[in-house]
Amino acid sequence: MKEGKLQVIPLGGLGEFGMNCMALRYEDDIIVIDAGMMFPEEELLGVDVVIPDFSYLEENRAHVRALILTHGHEDHIGATPFLLAELNIPVYGTEFTLALAGRRLEEHDLKDRVKLNVVRPGQTVEIGPFKVRFLHVTHSIVSALALAITTPVGMVIHTGDFKVDPTPTDNDMFDLHTFAECGKNGVLLLMSDSTNVDRAGYTESERAVRPRLEDILNRADRRVIVSCFSSSVHRLQQLVDLAHEFGRKVCFLGRSMVNVTEIAHSLGLLHVPDRILLRPQDLGSIARDKLMVIVSGTQGEPMSALSRVAVDDHKNLSIEPGDTVVLSSRIIPGNEKAIYRMINHLSRRGADVIYGSMNPPVHVSGHASAEELKLVLNLVRPKYFMPIHGEYRQLAKHAALAEHLKFAGLEETFLLETGETLLLGSNGARKGPRVNVGRVCIDSGTLDEVVEDLVIRDRRHLSEDGFVLPIVAINKLTGKCEGLPELVSRGFMSGEESSAILHEASQVVARTLELSSAEERTDWGVMKEKIRTDLRRYLTKETSRRPLIMPVILEI
Ligand SMILES: [Zn+2]
Ligand SMILES: [Zn+2]
C-alpha cells in the first residue's frame, strides 16, 4: 500500500505581516488553522480590510473539514466570515475566541448557519485523519492555544502566537509540560511564531507593567485616561484592579472596548468589582481624581474614541489640563504619524501623555523573544522546523535560531513563504508544488462587496461607476475652506442629473469640512477619510453607485 503524504499549505502570514492562515492536507482531508486579516497599508486607498485569497480552499471545497482558531486577534480570526461565507465548515476554538469570531459572523448574518465548537486546553478532537490536541499558551490575549496535531505521518505542532510568561496575571500557565512530552515522543514538524525573533532575551511578563501604572496613579491628581488594545484582557484586568485600589471609578469608552469587555466579563475572564463601572454619559458626575477612563484607539485611527477625544469631538469626554493620558500599547510601524499627531492634540490641551518605551514599561509585548523561542525549540526538538508568522527577515532569523538543534535531531529547516508548500512523508520532507494565493481587498467589510484583487477591484469600480475627485482648497493661515469644494468625475454619471448630484455632493463635502474642528482640518489624513466616508454614503444613497473616491486637499 502506498503511504500518503502530509501537505503543509500556508495561505497567508508567511513572508508578510498579518492575515495568518495555514492549511494541512492529508489525502482528501484538509483542516485550516486560523483565517486572519491584515490592515491595509496607506497606498491601498479606499480599502477597509485585506484578507487571504481562499481560492485553493474553494477549489478543494469538498475536502475542507474544519477551521481551527488559535486565538481571537484579528490577524487570526478577521477573515473568518469571508471564508465561512464560501465554505460552511465547523469552527473550533476556545469560548472567548469563538465569542469574538461569533461577533464578526453576526455582523455578516452568518452566525446561525455556522457550527461553533468550543474546545478547552487539554482536550483532543478528531477531524478525519487528524487528532488535534489543544495546548494552553500565554499571549497578550486570553484563551490562546497551540495545536499538537497527530497525523498519519507524525506529529505536527503549531504554536499559534505566544510568549512564555512565567507569571501570567490570571495564573494560567503556559503548558510547557505537554510541549516537552510531545518532544519526548517525537515531533515531525514544528511551526513557531516568529514575530519577536529580533528581540534578544526574554519578553517581560505581563505583570511588568504594574509598577509604572501604579506610579502614574500615585502621582495623578486629575483624571487618568488609559488606552490599550481592547483584546488585551490581562491588561484591562490590571487596570481595573488598580483603579479599584486607588478608589477610582472605571469607564470603558469606544465600541470595541465596550464589546470585548462585555464578552470577557460574561465569560468570567474579566473580574469587575461591584459598582465600580461608570456609564459614559455619567462621566461628568464624578470627581476628577476619582476616575479612570479606559478607551480604544491606541493607533490614532481617525474614527476611534481616543482620536475623537483628542480633538474635542467625543460627546462624553474632552481633555482638560492636568489629565494624564497613557498609551499602554506599542506603536505599530506605519502608524507613527497618526499616533504622534494624536499625541500633539492631547498635549496641546494640557494632558500629560505617557507613551513609548520606558523603564519600567507601560506596555509589554505578547510575543516570545529569542530565548523563549529557543526554549520551545529545545523542548519540542522537531525533526523539521518551519518558522511562521512574520516577514521573510523574521522567518530567516528564526531559522538561524534553530541551528544548534542540528546536533539534537533537527534534519532540516524550511523557509517557506505564503503559497509555497511542504510535503512530509516517511521518506523525508521537501518543498511541494505552489498553490494559488494572494491578497483580497474588501470595501466596508460587507460580503455583497465582491471579494477580489485590488487592481481588478479598482478597474471594476472605474468601469462600472467611474471615479469622483473632490478637490478642497484650504487656506493655510485661516484653516478655512476657500470657496465651494470642486468635484471632478469621469465615467460616473452624465447629463443634467449628474450636475445636480455633483452640485449637491459638493455641499456634502462642504458640510463635512464645516462640521470639523480647526485641528481636524489641518489633519489631512482625518479629513480625507471623513470626506470619503460622507461622500460615499451620499452617493450610494442617491445613485446606488460606488465610484472610486479620491479626495484631494490643496493648501493655499
Ligand atoms: Zn498574530
Ligand atoms: Zn496574537
XYZ file of C-alpha atoms and ligand atoms in Angstrom:
558
model
C 0.000 0.000 0.000
C 1.281 3.434 -0.915
C 1.697 5.722 2.045
C 0.129 9.164 1.866
C 1.814 12.491 2.264
C 1.077 15.368 4.553
C 0.942 18.681 2.779
C 1.519 21.937 4.664
C -0.003 24.854 2.766
C 0.475 28.414 4.066
C -2.264 30.630 2.605
C -1.209 33.755 4.491
C 1.145 35.133 7.145
C 4.488 33.749 5.924
C 6.683 36.444 4.437
C 4.128 39.090 5.318
C 2.697 40.671 8.452
C -0.846 39.587 9.306
C -3.623 37.542 7.650
C -2.403 34.263 9.111
C -3.893 31.170 7.529
C -2.467 27.656 7.211
C -3.980 24.540 5.644
C -2.920 20.971 6.415
C -3.859 18.301 3.913
C -3.606 14.531 4.138
C -5.007 12.783 1.066
C -8.570 14.019 0.757
C -8.864 15.781 4.098
C -7.969 19.403 4.757
C -8.050 21.353 8.005
C -7.463 25.095 8.171
C -5.674 26.828 11.048
C -6.713 30.484 11.513
C -8.255 32.840 8.957
C -6.847 36.263 9.721
C -6.926 39.669 8.125
C -4.378 42.402 7.569
C -4.954 46.110 7.930
C -4.385 47.814 4.586
C -1.289 49.885 4.013
C -1.721 53.531 3.149
C -1.363 53.022 -0.592
C -4.424 50.761 -0.619
C -6.683 53.761 -0.834
C -10.308 53.095 -0.074
C -9.793 49.528 1.110
C -11.011 48.614 4.567
C -9.717 45.107 5.057
C -7.242 42.764 3.356
C -7.744 39.000 3.574
C -6.051 35.947 2.040
C -7.193 34.619 -1.309
C -9.060 31.415 -0.398
C -9.305 30.035 -3.937
C -7.233 26.952 -3.020
C -9.808 26.051 -0.365
C -12.714 26.890 -2.641
C -11.316 24.656 -5.400
C -10.994 21.846 -2.861
C -14.205 22.641 -1.044
C -15.327 19.013 -0.870
C -12.271 18.157 1.232
C -12.159 21.004 3.746
C -13.255 19.602 7.119
C -12.803 22.360 9.706
C -11.428 25.729 10.672
C -9.440 25.842 13.914
C -8.808 29.234 15.545
C -5.756 29.530 17.801
C -6.828 32.845 19.416
C -9.002 35.902 18.952
C -6.658 38.507 17.421
C -7.838 39.994 14.137
C -4.796 38.701 12.246
C -6.085 35.194 13.115
C -9.891 35.465 13.048
C -10.591 38.593 10.954
C -11.211 36.733 7.685
C -13.421 34.057 9.271
C -16.732 35.445 7.907
C -15.308 35.676 4.378
C -14.078 32.087 4.466
C -17.272 30.746 6.025
C -19.463 32.584 3.525
C -17.780 30.429 0.871
C -17.389 27.184 2.824
C -19.766 26.160 5.545
C -17.363 24.230 7.763
C -17.367 23.736 11.538
C -15.166 26.060 13.590
C -13.160 25.089 16.690
C -11.728 27.431 19.305
C -11.906 28.463 22.950
C -15.093 30.034 24.264
C -13.568 33.536 24.225
C -12.089 33.177 20.730
C -15.398 31.905 19.380
C -17.282 34.744 21.101
C -15.057 37.262 19.281
C -15.306 35.394 15.984
C -19.048 34.990 16.552
C -19.414 38.758 16.764
C -17.804 39.048 13.333
C -20.100 36.313 11.968
C -23.133 38.110 13.363
C -22.155 41.280 11.523
C -22.292 39.226 8.335
C -25.503 37.344 9.217
C -23.664 34.040 9.265
C -23.876 33.163 12.934
C -26.952 30.950 12.652
C -25.653 28.659 9.970
C -22.133 28.128 11.304
C -21.346 25.385 13.780
C -19.076 26.744 16.523
C -17.423 24.088 18.681
C -15.976 25.217 21.993
C -12.776 23.429 22.992
C -10.690 23.574 26.147
C -6.943 23.233 26.628
C -6.019 19.593 27.182
C -8.877 18.365 25.014
C -8.357 16.341 21.816
C -10.670 16.471 18.811
C -10.616 14.023 15.900
C -11.150 15.540 12.468
C -10.715 12.995 9.651
C -7.151 11.630 9.893
C -6.095 14.448 12.249
C -6.151 14.245 16.045
C -5.907 17.821 17.266
C -4.847 18.429 20.859
C -5.226 21.926 22.273
C -2.468 23.320 24.498
C -2.717 26.467 26.572
C -0.143 29.161 25.745
C 0.352 32.641 27.192
C -0.111 35.639 24.880
C -1.407 39.208 25.095
C -4.946 37.929 24.631
C -6.577 35.414 26.983
C -7.502 31.849 25.947
C -4.758 31.362 23.355
C -3.967 27.879 22.074
C -1.163 25.972 20.425
C -2.057 22.823 18.473
C -0.405 19.405 18.707
C -1.753 17.521 15.712
C -1.259 13.805 15.308
C -1.277 12.924 11.600
C -0.710 9.570 9.839
C 2.922 10.590 9.142
C 3.761 12.023 12.551
C 3.070 14.850 14.960
C 2.888 18.471 13.881
C 2.976 21.340 16.390
C 1.618 24.782 15.508
C 2.351 27.259 18.305
C -0.134 29.955 17.330
C 1.047 33.289 18.789
C 2.741 33.054 22.171
C 5.196 34.264 24.718
C 6.359 32.219 27.674
C 5.066 34.298 30.572
C 6.355 32.726 33.795
C 3.946 34.807 35.908
C 0.725 35.304 33.932
C -1.747 37.678 35.603
C -4.503 35.042 35.583
C -2.102 32.348 36.839
C -2.970 30.211 33.839
C 0.440 28.781 32.967
C 1.938 28.057 29.562
C 1.652 24.286 29.067
C 5.394 23.613 28.875
C 4.829 20.072 30.166
C 2.885 18.939 27.142
C 5.329 20.614 24.763
C 8.107 18.614 26.466
C 6.053 15.435 26.431
C 5.416 15.792 22.694
C 9.128 16.426 22.179
C 9.966 13.255 24.035
C 7.579 11.199 21.917
C 8.934 12.711 18.712
C 7.687 15.672 16.724
C 7.894 15.593 12.942
C 7.340 19.304 12.311
C 7.316 22.414 14.479
C 5.750 25.633 13.183
C 6.529 28.502 15.547
C 5.678 32.221 15.889
C 8.494 34.473 14.595
C 7.006 37.908 15.342
C 9.537 38.969 18.008
C 12.578 36.965 16.923
C 14.534 40.236 16.581
C 14.430 40.779 20.324
C 17.153 39.221 22.439
C 16.490 37.736 25.848
C 13.037 37.239 27.287
C 9.842 39.228 26.829
C 8.775 40.729 30.153
C 5.853 39.193 31.972
C 2.520 40.951 31.634
C 2.915 41.827 35.320
C 5.853 44.109 34.470
C 3.503 46.956 33.529
C 2.037 47.188 37.002
C 4.777 49.202 38.783
C 4.719 52.005 36.229
C 0.924 52.159 36.124
C 0.871 52.201 39.910
C 3.374 55.060 39.910
C 1.250 57.021 37.427
C -1.850 56.582 39.582
C 0.067 57.586 42.690
C 1.014 60.891 41.143
C -2.138 61.700 39.199
C -4.409 64.220 40.886
C -6.799 64.534 37.945
C -8.367 62.042 35.566
C -6.366 59.112 34.229
C -7.196 58.023 30.684
C -5.602 54.802 29.513
C -5.697 53.366 26.038
C -4.780 49.785 25.192
C -5.920 47.141 22.706
C -9.433 46.089 23.617
C -8.452 42.425 23.305
C -5.699 42.737 25.950
C -7.851 41.356 28.720
C -4.876 40.809 31.062
C -4.004 44.490 30.742
C -7.632 45.524 31.292
C -7.785 43.367 34.406
C -4.708 45.049 35.861
C -6.157 48.479 35.078
C -9.491 47.654 36.705
C -7.705 46.236 39.764
C -5.527 49.336 40.096
C -8.492 51.679 39.700
C -10.233 49.751 42.454
C -7.213 50.006 44.769
C -6.931 53.741 44.132
C -10.638 54.360 44.682
C -11.303 55.365 41.108
C -14.393 54.511 39.067
C -13.873 52.934 35.653
C -15.496 53.890 32.380
C -14.971 51.919 29.160
C -15.124 54.089 26.064
C -15.199 53.070 22.387
C -17.232 50.417 20.613
C -14.629 47.653 20.531
C -13.633 48.331 24.148
C -17.224 48.053 25.348
C -17.911 44.939 23.239
C -14.836 42.984 24.253
C -15.075 43.847 27.950
C -18.696 42.694 27.945
C -17.730 39.379 26.374
C -14.750 38.870 28.699
C -16.853 39.760 31.732
C -19.709 37.445 30.769
C -17.263 34.542 30.364
C -15.651 35.183 33.734
C -12.338 36.243 32.196
C -12.521 39.856 33.394
C -13.426 40.483 37.015
C -15.063 43.807 37.683
C -15.774 44.816 41.313
C -19.345 45.845 42.125
C -20.372 49.436 41.498
C -17.020 50.429 40.010
C -18.315 50.886 36.467
C -19.478 54.239 35.215
C -21.541 54.831 32.079
C -20.020 57.240 29.528
C -22.925 59.654 29.925
C -22.180 59.899 33.670
C -18.540 60.895 33.234
C -19.246 64.467 34.286
C -20.828 63.437 37.567
C -17.690 62.208 39.267
C -14.774 63.998 40.929
C -11.810 64.304 38.587
C -9.417 62.434 40.845
C -11.828 59.523 41.206
C -11.903 58.445 37.608
C -10.101 56.148 35.196
C -11.287 56.023 31.594
C -10.198 53.035 29.512
C -10.525 53.892 25.867
C -9.858 52.241 22.485
C -7.797 53.777 19.700
C -4.103 53.377 20.574
C -3.020 53.595 16.941
C -4.506 57.012 16.191
C -7.166 55.503 13.918
C -9.089 58.574 12.675
C -12.525 57.399 13.818
C -11.530 55.758 17.113
C -12.669 57.035 20.504
C -9.275 58.376 21.619
C -8.670 60.210 18.331
C -12.014 61.907 18.743
C -11.340 62.774 22.365
C -8.019 64.272 21.240
C -9.778 66.805 19.003
C -12.790 67.520 21.273
C -15.054 65.517 19.022
C -16.343 62.977 21.562
C -19.736 63.542 23.108
C -18.810 62.195 26.539
C -15.209 63.179 27.129
C -12.834 66.017 26.389
C -9.326 66.593 27.702
C -8.706 69.097 30.474
C -5.352 70.471 31.645
C -3.781 68.144 34.189
C -5.348 64.936 32.807
C -2.961 62.034 32.369
C -3.204 60.002 29.165
C -1.364 56.677 28.965
C -0.853 54.786 25.714
C -0.369 51.267 27.035
C 0.462 49.738 23.689
C 3.136 49.561 21.056
C 3.370 51.838 18.056
C 2.680 49.606 15.078
C 5.112 50.564 12.289
C 3.287 52.682 9.728
C 1.059 54.310 12.340
C 3.712 56.652 13.800
C 2.430 59.761 12.056
C -1.182 59.265 13.098
C -0.211 58.438 16.683
C 2.140 61.410 17.101
C -0.495 63.690 15.598
C -2.985 62.455 18.182
C -0.436 62.933 20.978
C 0.131 66.506 19.768
C -3.581 67.216 20.013
C -3.741 65.728 23.515
C -0.661 67.647 24.686
C -1.953 70.920 23.279
C -4.964 70.523 25.550
C -2.752 70.221 28.588
C -2.685 66.464 29.042
C 0.413 64.719 30.327
C 0.801 61.988 27.708
C 2.810 58.903 28.637
C 3.815 56.646 25.743
C 6.648 54.805 24.036
C 9.246 52.540 25.577
C 10.340 53.436 29.065
C 11.612 51.650 32.075
C 9.639 50.238 33.819
C 7.338 49.788 30.842
C 3.687 50.827 30.293
C 3.431 48.099 27.680
C 4.943 44.660 27.166
C 4.769 42.520 24.072
C 2.682 39.377 23.722
C 5.254 37.598 21.568
C 8.238 35.476 22.555
C 11.766 36.911 22.324
C 14.760 34.857 21.163
C 15.379 32.946 24.418
C 11.746 31.858 24.712
C 11.748 30.745 21.078
C 14.841 28.653 21.814
C 13.167 27.205 24.872
C 10.241 25.975 22.797
C 12.583 24.665 20.078
C 14.603 22.782 22.707
C 11.551 21.279 24.386
C 9.982 20.132 21.125
C 13.199 19.137 19.304
C 11.436 18.633 15.974
C 12.775 16.684 13.008
C 11.732 19.545 10.717
C 11.236 23.176 11.592
C 9.258 25.858 9.794
C 9.131 29.429 11.139
C 5.713 31.083 10.702
C 4.036 34.469 11.400
C 6.437 37.066 10.086
C 8.153 38.803 7.230
C 10.937 36.914 5.479
C 13.651 38.626 7.556
C 11.996 37.344 10.732
C 11.479 33.823 9.397
C 15.140 33.735 8.342
C 16.323 34.873 11.758
C 14.125 32.293 13.448
C 15.606 29.607 11.207
C 19.080 30.676 12.341
C 17.990 30.372 15.982
C 17.363 26.666 15.433
C 20.859 25.975 14.042
C 22.134 24.412 17.266
C 19.441 21.728 17.085
C 21.291 20.189 14.124
C 23.091 18.247 16.847
C 19.842 17.209 18.503
C 17.843 15.620 15.728
C 16.837 18.593 13.576
C 17.217 17.449 9.966
C 16.110 20.497 8.090
C 14.549 23.936 8.473
C 12.177 25.087 5.742
C 11.811 28.765 4.940
C 8.509 28.992 3.146
C 6.535 31.978 2.003
C 2.802 32.108 1.548
C 1.849 29.924 -1.420
C 4.829 27.574 -1.208
C 4.052 24.142 0.203
C 5.847 21.459 2.168
C 5.405 17.710 1.637
C 6.081 15.323 4.504
C 6.179 11.538 4.218
C 8.044 8.528 5.536
C 10.926 9.210 3.163
C 11.505 12.769 4.280
C 10.344 16.286 3.642
C 10.625 18.534 0.609
C 9.047 21.584 -0.902
C 5.947 20.740 -2.925
C 4.092 22.464 -5.758
C 2.942 26.063 -5.344
C -0.694 26.857 -4.776
C -2.676 29.929 -5.742
C -2.505 32.657 -3.106
C -2.905 36.403 -2.936
C -4.377 39.348 -1.148
C -8.005 40.241 -1.471
C -9.163 43.748 -0.681
C -12.560 44.418 0.761
C -14.568 47.602 0.987
C -16.535 48.431 4.097
C -16.437 44.834 5.308
C -19.581 43.699 3.548
C -19.998 40.419 1.777
C -22.038 41.713 -1.129
C -18.998 43.754 -1.983
C -17.379 41.241 -4.289
C -14.125 39.986 -2.955
C -11.312 40.426 -5.414
C -7.835 41.544 -6.171
C -7.074 45.248 -5.660
C -6.265 46.085 -9.252
C -9.332 44.299 -10.516
C -11.438 45.983 -7.879
C -10.215 49.420 -8.921
C -10.804 48.615 -12.569
C -14.289 47.373 -11.846
C -15.057 50.484 -9.831
C -13.769 52.611 -12.663
C -15.521 50.717 -15.441
C -18.879 50.453 -13.699
C -19.097 53.522 -11.555
C -16.227 55.741 -12.623
C -14.436 57.974 -10.187
C -15.104 61.161 -8.274
C -12.369 63.552 -7.226
C -13.426 66.005 -4.526
C -10.925 68.861 -4.589
C -10.769 71.005 -1.494
C -8.689 74.145 -1.109
C -7.822 75.000 2.470
C -6.312 78.330 3.439
C -3.099 77.690 5.318
C -3.483 80.735 7.527
C -7.153 80.573 8.443
C -7.642 76.818 8.175
C -10.839 77.605 6.293
C -12.105 76.170 3.049
C -11.721 78.531 0.099
C -14.955 78.546 -1.867
C -17.124 75.512 -2.530
C -15.256 72.211 -2.951
C -14.929 71.246 -6.590
C -15.929 67.778 -7.776
C -14.416 66.239 -10.876
C -15.820 62.979 -12.153
C -15.218 60.598 -15.052
C -17.398 57.693 -16.108
C -19.700 58.277 -13.157
C -22.900 59.812 -14.497
C -23.703 62.150 -17.327
C -26.156 64.839 -18.302
C -28.248 67.099 -16.150
C -28.828 64.552 -13.461
C -25.099 64.357 -12.963
C -24.549 68.073 -12.480
C -27.357 68.209 -9.921
C -25.911 65.295 -7.988
C -22.384 66.669 -8.124
C -23.564 70.080 -7.003
C -25.343 68.563 -4.014
C -22.291 66.353 -3.366
C -20.020 69.361 -3.163
C -22.357 70.740 -0.461
C -21.938 67.440 1.381
C -18.167 67.882 1.304
C -18.521 71.495 2.402
C -20.653 70.367 5.337
C -18.094 67.741 6.322
C -15.482 70.491 6.427
C -17.709 72.859 8.350
C -18.513 70.291 10.995
C -14.843 69.505 11.535
C -12.754 71.354 14.070
C -9.899 73.621 13.003
C -7.455 70.975 14.188
C -9.097 68.228 12.184
C -8.960 70.461 9.127
C -5.194 70.663 9.397
C -5.029 66.885 9.693
C -5.221 65.682 6.119
C -5.395 62.003 6.955
C -8.501 62.565 9.060
C -10.074 64.952 6.559
C -9.613 62.647 3.579
C -11.162 59.763 5.486
C -14.112 61.887 6.651
C -14.739 63.269 3.168
C -14.525 59.820 1.609
C -16.939 58.311 4.159
C -19.534 61.077 3.940
C -19.380 61.337 0.181
C -19.611 57.599 -0.315
C -22.656 57.455 1.938
C -24.332 60.261 -0.005
C -23.554 58.917 -3.476
C -24.583 55.365 -2.627
C -27.883 56.598 -1.252
C -28.665 58.913 -4.151
C -27.342 56.892 -7.073
C -26.762 53.317 -5.776
C -23.345 53.581 -7.359
C -19.975 53.270 -5.747
C -17.461 55.282 -7.702
C -13.835 55.346 -6.624
C -13.499 58.422 -4.411
C -10.101 60.094 -4.099
C -10.158 63.282 -2.048
C -7.512 65.853 -2.933
C -6.662 68.580 -0.436
C -4.758 71.645 -1.594
C -3.192 74.025 0.851
C -3.212 77.585 -0.441
Zn -0.764 37.181 15.335
Zn -1.945 37.249 18.556
